[in-house]
Amino acid sequence: MLGFGKKKDKNKAEDNKKSSQKESPEQSAEKTTGETPGGEDIPEQNPSPPKKKKRFSKRLILMLVLVLAAVGGACFVVYFFYFAPQGRDSKANYTKIQLEHVNLPEEMLRFSFDYFPDLYGSLIVYNRQMKLIDGEIARIDILAQKYPEQIKIAQKEKKVWEKAKAALEKAFLKIEKPVKDAYVLFRVNRELGLARIEEKSSELTELAATALAPALELTDRLKSTDEAPQGFIKGNIYKLKKKFL
């Protein structure tokens, strides 16, 4: 009996030794998860630094602002020149020009500049064409007096220019009347006046272009028949005038 008890104690001691050498489940979990058996976290030895959120650089923001400003400016220019209603304030750009052959008072010329800008340009061209025609008629008269035996030739050519002048003058007298009517209506009732301007603008511009076409074709002949004055300075001034005027 004593021997059997000693053998049992010996076996028990060996079992305790083996169990102490084995890892407990808690120890194994501690190694794999980094947590203690009590549930406390164990800090990692080399934690990776948190990623910083990327922010826009100052240069990128400046570029975006410039792009938006450029787009906004382009939109304004397009609206101002193509979609803005007629009659915008043009006081800073208007310059009084002497138009001897236009039968409109100064306030109506200014009104045309503000509300019929294309037609106003045609009025300037018309005035210049009338001056050119008058100048050519005067030149023919001088030749007729100088060469009386060939006066019929001069008279025949003079009639061509007088006919062109009369047709041009008649056409622009018809154009001037609607401008006068629109001006007075605008002064009496601005809303109705603006409606009349919108109604007549394209029509009057087309009428002016149609009336000017034959006169421009006729006076274009003067560029090839005029003789340049003699002398270096006078000759160059003449060429510059023909090129830009």
mmCIF file of C-alpha atoms in Angstrom, residues 81-196:
data_model
loop_
_atom_site.group_PDB
_atom_site.id
_atom_site.type_symbol
_atom_site.label_atom_id
_atom_site.label_comp_id
_atom_site.label_asym_id
_atom_site.label_seq_id
_atom_site.Cartn_x
_atom_site.Cartn_y
_atom_site.Cartn_z
ATOM 1 C CA PHE A 81 -21.069 92.426 -77.076
ATOM 2 C CA TYR A 82 -23.574 89.828 -78.276
ATOM 3 C CA PHE A 83 -26.494 89.563 -75.855
ATOM 4 C CA ALA A 84 -26.681 92.883 -74.008
ATOM 5 C CA PRO A 85 -29.666 94.983 -75.073
ATOM 6 C CA GLN A 86 -29.003 97.902 -77.369
ATOM 7 C CA GLY A 87 -28.723 101.328 -75.914
ATOM 8 C CA ARG A 88 -25.889 100.734 -73.464
ATOM 9 C CA ASP A 89 -24.195 103.815 -72.123
ATOM 10 C CA SER A 90 -21.599 104.961 -74.645
ATOM 11 C CA LYS A 91 -20.879 108.465 -73.351
ATOM 12 C CA ALA A 92 -17.188 107.789 -72.882
ATOM 13 C CA ASN A 93 -16.760 106.607 -76.483
ATOM 14 C CA TYR A 94 -18.857 109.093 -78.404
ATOM 15 C CA THR A 95 -16.998 111.766 -80.337
ATOM 16 C CA LYS A 96 -18.744 114.488 -82.257
ATOM 17 C CA ILE A 97 -18.069 114.252 -85.992
ATOM 18 C CA GLN A 98 -19.055 116.840 -88.560
ATOM 19 C CA LEU A 99 -21.356 115.094 -91.035
ATOM 20 C CA GLU A 100 -22.200 117.784 -93.591
ATOM 21 C CA HIS A 101 -24.453 115.605 -95.734
ATOM 22 C CA VAL A 102 -26.485 114.048 -92.888
ATOM 23 C CA ASN A 103 -29.691 115.923 -92.092
ATOM 24 C CA LEU A 104 -29.893 114.958 -88.437
ATOM 25 C CA PRO A 105 -29.314 117.308 -85.485
ATOM 26 C CA GLU A 106 -26.573 116.512 -83.019
ATOM 27 C CA GLU A 107 -28.842 114.914 -80.435
ATOM 28 C CA MET A 108 -30.199 112.512 -83.060
ATOM 29 C CA LEU A 109 -26.706 111.622 -84.230
ATOM 30 C CA ARG A 110 -25.851 110.821 -80.649
ATOM 31 C CA PHE A 111 -29.063 108.825 -80.382
ATOM 32 C CA SER A 112 -28.066 106.892 -83.511
ATOM 33 C CA PHE A 113 -24.648 106.226 -82.029
ATOM 34 C CA ASP A 114 -26.217 104.833 -78.858
ATOM 35 C CA TYR A 115 -29.139 102.880 -80.288
ATOM 36 C CA PHE A 116 -28.345 102.317 -83.979
ATOM 37 C CA PRO A 117 -24.567 101.768 -83.889
ATOM 38 C CA ASP A 118 -24.362 99.959 -87.239
ATOM 39 C CA LEU A 119 -26.492 102.587 -88.919
ATOM 40 C CA TYR A 120 -24.365 105.328 -87.378
ATOM 41 C CA GLY A 121 -21.323 103.784 -89.051
ATOM 42 C CA SER A 122 -23.226 103.789 -92.351
ATOM 43 C CA LEU A 123 -23.979 107.495 -91.888
ATOM 44 C CA ILE A 124 -20.264 108.197 -91.632
ATOM 45 C CA VAL A 125 -19.596 106.188 -94.794
ATOM 46 C CA TYR A 126 -22.466 107.951 -96.559
ATOM 47 C CA ASN A 127 -21.065 111.369 -95.681
ATOM 48 C CA ARG A 128 -17.655 110.392 -97.011
ATOM 49 C CA GLN A 129 -19.114 109.027 -100.249
ATOM 50 C CA MET A 130 -21.040 112.236 -100.836
ATOM 51 C CA LYS A 131 -17.846 114.252 -100.384
ATOM 52 C CA LEU A 132 -15.992 112.030 -102.826
ATOM 53 C CA ILE A 133 -18.769 112.353 -105.408
ATOM 54 C CA ASP A 134 -18.870 116.140 -105.017
ATOM 55 C CA GLY A 135 -15.122 116.252 -105.431
ATOM 56 C CA GLU A 136 -15.269 114.199 -108.617
ATOM 57 C CA ILE A 137 -18.041 116.375 -110.073
ATOM 58 C CA ALA A 138 -15.969 119.472 -109.334
ATOM 59 C CA ARG A 139 -12.915 117.899 -111.029
ATOM 60 C CA ILE A 140 -14.955 117.094 -114.142
ATOM 61 C CA ASP A 141 -16.238 120.684 -114.260
ATOM 62 C CA ILE A 142 -12.672 121.972 -114.230
ATOM 63 C CA LEU A 143 -11.759 119.674 -117.132
ATOM 64 C CA ALA A 144 -14.838 120.802 -119.057
ATOM 65 C CA GLN A 145 -13.788 124.431 -118.719
ATOM 66 C CA LYS A 146 -10.206 123.656 -119.633
ATOM 67 C CA TYR A 147 -11.174 121.686 -122.747
ATOM 68 C CA PRO A 148 -14.389 123.245 -124.057
ATOM 69 C CA GLU A 149 -14.222 121.373 -127.336
ATOM 70 C CA GLN A 150 -14.580 118.060 -125.437
ATOM 71 C CA ILE A 151 -17.276 119.348 -123.111
ATOM 72 C CA LYS A 152 -19.737 116.639 -124.176
ATOM 73 C CA ILE A 153 -17.384 113.956 -122.892
ATOM 74 C CA ALA A 154 -17.134 115.727 -119.546
ATOM 75 C CA GLN A 155 -20.900 116.281 -119.329
ATOM 76 C CA LYS A 156 -21.634 112.632 -120.043
ATOM 77 C CA GLU A 157 -19.354 111.507 -117.227
ATOM 78 C CA LYS A 158 -20.681 114.179 -114.926
ATOM 79 C CA LYS A 159 -24.220 112.839 -115.329
ATOM 80 C CA VAL A 160 -23.072 109.423 -114.070
ATOM 81 C CA TRP A 161 -21.816 110.949 -110.841
ATOM 82 C CA GLU A 162 -24.809 113.256 -110.410
ATOM 83 C CA LYS A 163 -27.175 110.300 -110.814
ATOM 84 C CA ALA A 164 -25.252 108.307 -108.196
ATOM 85 C CA LYS A 165 -25.313 111.252 -105.813
ATOM 86 C CA ALA A 166 -29.059 111.802 -106.225
ATOM 87 C CA ALA A 167 -29.864 108.106 -105.647
ATOM 88 C CA LEU A 168 -27.671 107.952 -102.559
ATOM 89 C CA GLU A 169 -29.070 111.154 -101.100
ATOM 90 C CA LYS A 170 -32.665 110.043 -101.712
ATOM 91 C CA ALA A 171 -32.066 106.671 -100.020
ATOM 92 C CA PHE A 172 -30.576 108.227 -96.890
ATOM 93 C CA LEU A 173 -33.326 110.806 -96.615
ATOM 94 C CA LYS A 174 -35.724 107.865 -96.347
ATOM 95 C CA ILE A 175 -33.482 106.296 -93.685
ATOM 96 C CA GLU A 176 -33.242 109.480 -91.639
ATOM 97 C CA LYS A 177 -37.027 109.817 -91.187
ATOM 98 C CA PRO A 178 -37.461 106.565 -89.155
ATOM 99 C CA VAL A 179 -34.503 107.618 -87.018
ATOM 100 C CA LYS A 180 -36.201 110.927 -86.233
ATOM 101 C CA ASP A 181 -39.464 109.137 -85.440
ATOM 102 C CA ALA A 182 -37.718 106.643 -83.157
ATOM 103 C CA TYR A 183 -35.895 109.440 -81.338
ATOM 104 C CA VAL A 184 -39.065 111.407 -80.583
ATOM 105 C CA LEU A 185 -40.942 108.256 -79.568
ATOM 106 C CA PHE A 186 -38.081 107.291 -77.273
ATOM 107 C CA ARG A 187 -38.177 110.704 -75.600
ATOM 108 C CA VAL A 188 -41.949 110.539 -75.166
ATOM 109 C CA ASN A 189 -42.229 106.887 -74.108
ATOM 110 C CA ARG A 190 -38.995 105.037 -73.461
ATOM 111 C CA GLU A 191 -40.580 101.588 -73.531
ATOM 112 C CA LEU A 192 -42.268 102.129 -76.880
ATOM 113 C CA GLY A 193 -39.143 103.802 -78.195
ATOM 114 C CA LEU A 194 -36.979 100.788 -77.354
ATOM 115 C CA ALA A 195 -39.489 98.519 -79.062
ATOM 116 C CA ARG A 196 -39.341 100.694 -82.187
#
